mmCIF file of C-alpha atoms and ligand atoms in Angstrom:
data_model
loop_
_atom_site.group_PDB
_atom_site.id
_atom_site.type_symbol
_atom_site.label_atom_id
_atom_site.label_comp_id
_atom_site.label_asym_id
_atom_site.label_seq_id
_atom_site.Cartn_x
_atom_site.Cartn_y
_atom_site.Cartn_z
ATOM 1 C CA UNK A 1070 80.820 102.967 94.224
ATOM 2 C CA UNK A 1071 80.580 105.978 91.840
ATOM 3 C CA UNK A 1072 83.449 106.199 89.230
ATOM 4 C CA UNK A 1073 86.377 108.436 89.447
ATOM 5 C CA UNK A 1074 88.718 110.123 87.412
ATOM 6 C CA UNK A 1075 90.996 107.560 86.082
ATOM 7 C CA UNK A 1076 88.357 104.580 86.517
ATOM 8 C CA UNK A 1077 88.276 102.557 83.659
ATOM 9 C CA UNK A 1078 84.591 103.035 81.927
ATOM 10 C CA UNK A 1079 82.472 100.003 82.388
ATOM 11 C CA UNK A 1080 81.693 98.624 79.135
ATOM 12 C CA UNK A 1081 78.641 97.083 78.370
ATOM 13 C CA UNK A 1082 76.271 95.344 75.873
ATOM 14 C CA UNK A 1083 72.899 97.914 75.709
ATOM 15 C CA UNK A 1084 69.840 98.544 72.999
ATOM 16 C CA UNK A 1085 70.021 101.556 71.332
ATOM 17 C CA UNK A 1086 68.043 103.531 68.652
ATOM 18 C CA UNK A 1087 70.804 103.356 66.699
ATOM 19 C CA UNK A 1088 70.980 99.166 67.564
ATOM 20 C CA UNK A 1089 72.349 96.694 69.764
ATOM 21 C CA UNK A 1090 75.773 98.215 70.877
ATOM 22 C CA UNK A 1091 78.867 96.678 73.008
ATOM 23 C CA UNK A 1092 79.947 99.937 74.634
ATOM 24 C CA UNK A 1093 83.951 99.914 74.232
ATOM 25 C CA UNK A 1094 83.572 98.348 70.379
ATOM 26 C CA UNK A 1095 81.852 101.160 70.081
ATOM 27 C CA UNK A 1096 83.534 103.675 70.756
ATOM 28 C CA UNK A 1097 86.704 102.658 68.855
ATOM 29 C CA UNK A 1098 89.500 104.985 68.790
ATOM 30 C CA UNK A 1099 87.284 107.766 69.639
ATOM 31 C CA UNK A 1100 86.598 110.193 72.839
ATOM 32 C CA UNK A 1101 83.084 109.676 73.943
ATOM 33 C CA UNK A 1102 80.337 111.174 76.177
ATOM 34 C CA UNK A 1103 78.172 109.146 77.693
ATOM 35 C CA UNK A 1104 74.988 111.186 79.342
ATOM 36 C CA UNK A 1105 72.331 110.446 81.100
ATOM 37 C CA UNK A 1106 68.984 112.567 81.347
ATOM 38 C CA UNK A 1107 65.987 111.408 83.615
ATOM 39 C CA UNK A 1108 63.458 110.192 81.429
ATOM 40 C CA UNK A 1109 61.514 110.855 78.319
ATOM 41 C CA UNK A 1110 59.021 113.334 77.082
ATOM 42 C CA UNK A 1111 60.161 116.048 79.663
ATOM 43 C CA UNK A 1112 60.635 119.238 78.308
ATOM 44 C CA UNK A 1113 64.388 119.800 79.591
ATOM 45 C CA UNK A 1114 65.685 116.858 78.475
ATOM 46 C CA UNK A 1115 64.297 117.333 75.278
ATOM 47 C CA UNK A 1116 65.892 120.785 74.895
ATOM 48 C CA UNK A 1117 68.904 118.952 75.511
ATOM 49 C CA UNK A 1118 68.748 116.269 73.430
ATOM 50 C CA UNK A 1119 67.716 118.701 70.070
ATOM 51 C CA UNK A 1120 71.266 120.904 71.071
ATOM 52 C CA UNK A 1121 73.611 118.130 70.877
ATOM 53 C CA UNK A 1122 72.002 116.556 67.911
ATOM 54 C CA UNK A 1123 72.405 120.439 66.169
ATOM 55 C CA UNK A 1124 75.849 120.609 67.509
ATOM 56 C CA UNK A 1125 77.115 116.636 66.494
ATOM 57 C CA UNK A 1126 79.338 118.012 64.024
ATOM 58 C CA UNK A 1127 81.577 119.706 66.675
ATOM 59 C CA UNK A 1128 81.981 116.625 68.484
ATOM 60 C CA UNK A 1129 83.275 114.926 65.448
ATOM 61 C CA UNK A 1130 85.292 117.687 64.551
ATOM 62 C CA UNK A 1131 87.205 116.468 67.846
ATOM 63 C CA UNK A 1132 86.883 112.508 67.567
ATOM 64 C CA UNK A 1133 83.704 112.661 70.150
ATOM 65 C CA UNK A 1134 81.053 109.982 69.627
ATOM 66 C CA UNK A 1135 77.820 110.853 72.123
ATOM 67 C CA UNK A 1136 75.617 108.516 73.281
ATOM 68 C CA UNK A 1137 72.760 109.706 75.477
ATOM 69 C CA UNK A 1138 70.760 107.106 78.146
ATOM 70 C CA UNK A 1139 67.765 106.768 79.973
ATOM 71 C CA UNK A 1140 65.762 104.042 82.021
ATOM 72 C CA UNK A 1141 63.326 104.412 79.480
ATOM 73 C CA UNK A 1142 62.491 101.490 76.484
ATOM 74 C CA UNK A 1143 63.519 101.663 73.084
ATOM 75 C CA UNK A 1144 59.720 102.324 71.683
ATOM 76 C CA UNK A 1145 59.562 105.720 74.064
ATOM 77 C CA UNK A 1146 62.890 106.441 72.724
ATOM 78 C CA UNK A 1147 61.461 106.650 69.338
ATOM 79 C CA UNK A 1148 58.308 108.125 69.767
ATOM 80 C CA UNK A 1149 59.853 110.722 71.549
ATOM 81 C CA UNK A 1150 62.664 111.540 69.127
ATOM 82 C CA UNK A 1151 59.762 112.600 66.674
ATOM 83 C CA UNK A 1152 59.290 115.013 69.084
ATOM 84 C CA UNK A 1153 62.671 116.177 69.646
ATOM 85 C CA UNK A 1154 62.807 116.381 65.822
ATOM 86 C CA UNK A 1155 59.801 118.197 65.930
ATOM 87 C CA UNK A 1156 60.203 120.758 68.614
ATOM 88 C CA UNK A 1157 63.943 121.415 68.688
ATOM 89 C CA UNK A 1158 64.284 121.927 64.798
ATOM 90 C CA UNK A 1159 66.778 118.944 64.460
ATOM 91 C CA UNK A 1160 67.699 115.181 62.832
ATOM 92 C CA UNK A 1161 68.629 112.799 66.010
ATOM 93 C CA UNK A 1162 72.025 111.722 64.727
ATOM 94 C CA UNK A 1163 73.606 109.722 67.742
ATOM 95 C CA UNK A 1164 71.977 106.782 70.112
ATOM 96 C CA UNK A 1165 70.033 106.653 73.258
ATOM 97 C CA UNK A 1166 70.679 103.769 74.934
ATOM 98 C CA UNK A 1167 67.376 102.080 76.583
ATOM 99 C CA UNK A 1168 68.361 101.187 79.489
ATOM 100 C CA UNK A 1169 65.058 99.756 81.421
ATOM 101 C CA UNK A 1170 67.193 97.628 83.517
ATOM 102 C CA UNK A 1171 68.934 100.277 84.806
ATOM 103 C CA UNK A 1172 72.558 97.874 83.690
ATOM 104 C CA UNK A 1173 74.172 101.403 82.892
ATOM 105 C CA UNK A 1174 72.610 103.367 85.569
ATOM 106 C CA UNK A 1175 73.861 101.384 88.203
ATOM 107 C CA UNK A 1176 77.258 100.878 86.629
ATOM 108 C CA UNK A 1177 77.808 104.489 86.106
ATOM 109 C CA UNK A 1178 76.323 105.717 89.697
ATOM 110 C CA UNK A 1179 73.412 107.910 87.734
ATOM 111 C CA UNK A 1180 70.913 107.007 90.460
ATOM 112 C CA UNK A 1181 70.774 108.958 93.521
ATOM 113 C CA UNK A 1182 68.333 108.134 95.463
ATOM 114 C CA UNK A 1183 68.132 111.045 98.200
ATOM 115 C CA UNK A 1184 66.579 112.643 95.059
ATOM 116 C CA UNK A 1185 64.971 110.187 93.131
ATOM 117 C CA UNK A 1186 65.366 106.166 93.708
ATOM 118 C CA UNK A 1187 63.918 105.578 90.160
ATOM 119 C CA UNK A 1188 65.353 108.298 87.497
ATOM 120 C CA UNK A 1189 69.211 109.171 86.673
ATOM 121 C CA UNK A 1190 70.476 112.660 87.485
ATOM 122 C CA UNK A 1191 72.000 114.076 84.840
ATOM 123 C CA UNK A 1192 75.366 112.508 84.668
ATOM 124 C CA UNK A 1193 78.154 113.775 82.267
ATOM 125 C CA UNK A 1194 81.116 111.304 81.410
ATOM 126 C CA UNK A 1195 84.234 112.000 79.245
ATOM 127 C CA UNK A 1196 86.087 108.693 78.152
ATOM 128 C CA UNK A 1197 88.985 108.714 76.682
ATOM 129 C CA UNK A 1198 90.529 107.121 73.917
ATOM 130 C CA UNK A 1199 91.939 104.510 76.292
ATOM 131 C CA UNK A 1200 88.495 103.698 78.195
ATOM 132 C CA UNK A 1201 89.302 105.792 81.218
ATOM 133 C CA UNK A 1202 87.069 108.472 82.331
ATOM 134 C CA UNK A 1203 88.842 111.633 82.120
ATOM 135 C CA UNK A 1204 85.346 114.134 83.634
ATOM 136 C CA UNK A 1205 82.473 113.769 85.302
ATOM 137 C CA UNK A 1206 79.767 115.973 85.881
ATOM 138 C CA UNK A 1207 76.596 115.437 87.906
ATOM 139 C CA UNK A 1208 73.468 118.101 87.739
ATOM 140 C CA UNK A 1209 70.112 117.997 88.705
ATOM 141 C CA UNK A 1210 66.891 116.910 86.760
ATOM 142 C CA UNK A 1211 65.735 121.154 87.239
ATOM 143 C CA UNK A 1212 69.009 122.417 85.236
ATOM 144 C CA UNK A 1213 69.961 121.071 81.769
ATOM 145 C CA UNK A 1214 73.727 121.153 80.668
ATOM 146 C CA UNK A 1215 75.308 123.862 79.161
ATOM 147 C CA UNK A 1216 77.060 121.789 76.038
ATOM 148 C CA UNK A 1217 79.035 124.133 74.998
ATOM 149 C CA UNK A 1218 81.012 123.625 78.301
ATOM 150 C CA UNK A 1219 81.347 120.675 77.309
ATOM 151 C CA UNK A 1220 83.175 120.558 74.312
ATOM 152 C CA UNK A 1221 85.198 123.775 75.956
ATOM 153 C CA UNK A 1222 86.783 120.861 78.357
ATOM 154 C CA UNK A 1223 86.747 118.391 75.686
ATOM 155 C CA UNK A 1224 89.326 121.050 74.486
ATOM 156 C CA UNK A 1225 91.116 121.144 77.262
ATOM 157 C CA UNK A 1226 91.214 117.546 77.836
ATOM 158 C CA UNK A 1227 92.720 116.956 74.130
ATOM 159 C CA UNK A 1228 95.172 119.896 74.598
ATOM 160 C CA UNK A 1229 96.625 118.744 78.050
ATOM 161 C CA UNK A 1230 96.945 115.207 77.112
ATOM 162 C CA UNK A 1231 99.419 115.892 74.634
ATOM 163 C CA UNK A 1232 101.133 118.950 76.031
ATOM 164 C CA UNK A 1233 102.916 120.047 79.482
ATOM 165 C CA UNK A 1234 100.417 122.428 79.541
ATOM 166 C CA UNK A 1235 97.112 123.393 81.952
ATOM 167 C CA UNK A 1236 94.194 125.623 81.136
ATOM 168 C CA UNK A 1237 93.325 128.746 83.269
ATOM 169 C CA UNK A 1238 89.922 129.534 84.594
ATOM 170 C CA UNK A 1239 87.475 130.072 82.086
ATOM 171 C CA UNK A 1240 90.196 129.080 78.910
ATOM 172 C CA UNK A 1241 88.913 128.777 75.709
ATOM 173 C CA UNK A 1242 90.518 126.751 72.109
ATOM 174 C CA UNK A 1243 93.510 129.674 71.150
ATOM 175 C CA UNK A 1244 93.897 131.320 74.411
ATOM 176 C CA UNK A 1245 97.067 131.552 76.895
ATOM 177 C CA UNK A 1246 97.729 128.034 78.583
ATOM 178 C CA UNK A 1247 99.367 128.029 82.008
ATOM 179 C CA UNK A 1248 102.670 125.605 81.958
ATOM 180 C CA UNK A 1249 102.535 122.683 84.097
ATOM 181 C CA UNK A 1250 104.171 123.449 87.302
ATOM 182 C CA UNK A 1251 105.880 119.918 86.983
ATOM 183 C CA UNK A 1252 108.005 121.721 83.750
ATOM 184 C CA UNK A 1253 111.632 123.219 84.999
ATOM 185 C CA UNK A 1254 112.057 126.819 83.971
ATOM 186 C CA UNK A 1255 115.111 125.791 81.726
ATOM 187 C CA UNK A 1256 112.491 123.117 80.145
ATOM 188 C CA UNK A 1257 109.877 125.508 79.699
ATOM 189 C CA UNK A 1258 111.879 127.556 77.309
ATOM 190 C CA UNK A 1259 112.612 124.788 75.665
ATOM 191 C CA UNK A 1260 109.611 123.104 75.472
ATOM 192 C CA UNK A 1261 107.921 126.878 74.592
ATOM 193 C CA UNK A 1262 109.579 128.359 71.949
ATOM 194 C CA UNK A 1263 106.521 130.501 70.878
ATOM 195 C CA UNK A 1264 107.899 132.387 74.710
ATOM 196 C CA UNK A 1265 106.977 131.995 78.659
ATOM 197 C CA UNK A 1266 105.430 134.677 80.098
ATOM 198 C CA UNK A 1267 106.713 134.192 84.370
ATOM 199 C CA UNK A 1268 104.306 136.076 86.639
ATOM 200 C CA UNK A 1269 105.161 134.200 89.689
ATOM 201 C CA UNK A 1270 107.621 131.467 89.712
ATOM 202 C CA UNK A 1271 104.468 128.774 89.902
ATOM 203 C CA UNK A 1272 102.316 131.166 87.055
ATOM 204 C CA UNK A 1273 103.820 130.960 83.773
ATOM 205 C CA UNK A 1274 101.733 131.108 80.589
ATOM 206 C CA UNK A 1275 102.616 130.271 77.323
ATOM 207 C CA UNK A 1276 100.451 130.356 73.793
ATOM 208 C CA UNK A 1277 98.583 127.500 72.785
ATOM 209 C CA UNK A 1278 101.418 125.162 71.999
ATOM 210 C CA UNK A 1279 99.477 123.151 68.931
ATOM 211 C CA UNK A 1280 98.078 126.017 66.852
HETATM 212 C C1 BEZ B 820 62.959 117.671 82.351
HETATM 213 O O1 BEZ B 820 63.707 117.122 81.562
HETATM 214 O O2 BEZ B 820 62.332 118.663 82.051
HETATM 215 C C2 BEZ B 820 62.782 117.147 83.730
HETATM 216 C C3 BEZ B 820 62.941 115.805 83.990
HETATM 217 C C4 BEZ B 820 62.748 115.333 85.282
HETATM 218 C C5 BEZ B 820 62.417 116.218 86.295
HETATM 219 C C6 BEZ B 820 62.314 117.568 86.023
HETATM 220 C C7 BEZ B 820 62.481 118.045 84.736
#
């Protein structure tokens, strides 16, 4: 059954380029993203796997470990990260797990076979500190992932776990937040002290409440 919000990750014992890995151990105290792309030497996936290795150090800016994965072995892995090296104008700094077995595949639902009963789609997970997936996404092998979405919600994940807060369409790190409709109007003052703004008694903003 494919994983919801909520669902605790499956953990699990993989190879990786980076070595032999128990999944949860792993990721420690940390956030992680776990993605999947279909296979190896294609030219999308190795666009994608060049931008997150240029962008790592955002990720750790936010306590984000990636891990990428693909049915593929470990030796394609590395020949092909000479390529990514090569062709994206980047150092591979975070594993890909090998995954010929398809253990995580199957655990994480990245086969779907109405498109393709061998390769994984490309599956997005946020985990959270506590193991529990907190986002999925799902796109096709034709489109890679825009990353910088993806640290966008990793901001908004981080943000609204700690604060009675939501973000609004399109938010981005230091813009208005929307207060959660679960907070009282007397609470929200409280809670707010940098001000409420009340549009309608449901839409109330208030500034980013941690900067
Ligand atoms: C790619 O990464 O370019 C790709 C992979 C599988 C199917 C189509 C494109």
């Amino acid at each position: 059954m494919a994983l919801r919000l909520g669902d605790v990750a499956p953990n699990f014992s993989a190879t990786t380029t980076e070595g032999t890995i128990d999944f949860h151990g792993w990721l420690g105290n940390s956030w992680g993203v776990l993605f999947s792309h279909p296979a190896d030497y294609t030219p999308v996936c190795t666009t994608e796997l060049g931008t997150v290795a240029r962008i790592k150090g955002e990720f750790e800016k936010r306590n984000v470990k990636v891990i990428a994965v693909s049915v593929d072995p470990l030796e394609s892995h590395h020949g092909w990260i000479k390529d990514i090296n090569e062709t994206q104008v980047c150092t591979m700094n975070f594993p890909v797990i090998a995954d010929p077995n398809r253990q995580v595949a199957m655990a994480y639902d990245m086969i779907h076979p109405n498109v393709d009963d061998k390769a994984t789609v490309r599956s997005v997970f946020v985990i959270g500190p506590d193991k529990k997936v907190k986002l999925t996404l799902t796109y096709p092998a034709s489109t890679g992932r825009n990353f910088l979405e993806i640290l966008r919600v990793i901001d908004s994940l981080q943000l609204t776990a700690n604060h009675k807060v939501a973000t609004p369409a399109d938010w981005k790190h230091g813009q208005d937040c929307i207060v959660s409709p679960a907070v009282s109007d007397p609470d929200a003052d409280k809670l707010f002290p940098k001000g409420v703004r009340r549009v309608k008694p449901y839409l109330r903003y208030t500034p980013q409440p941690n900067l």
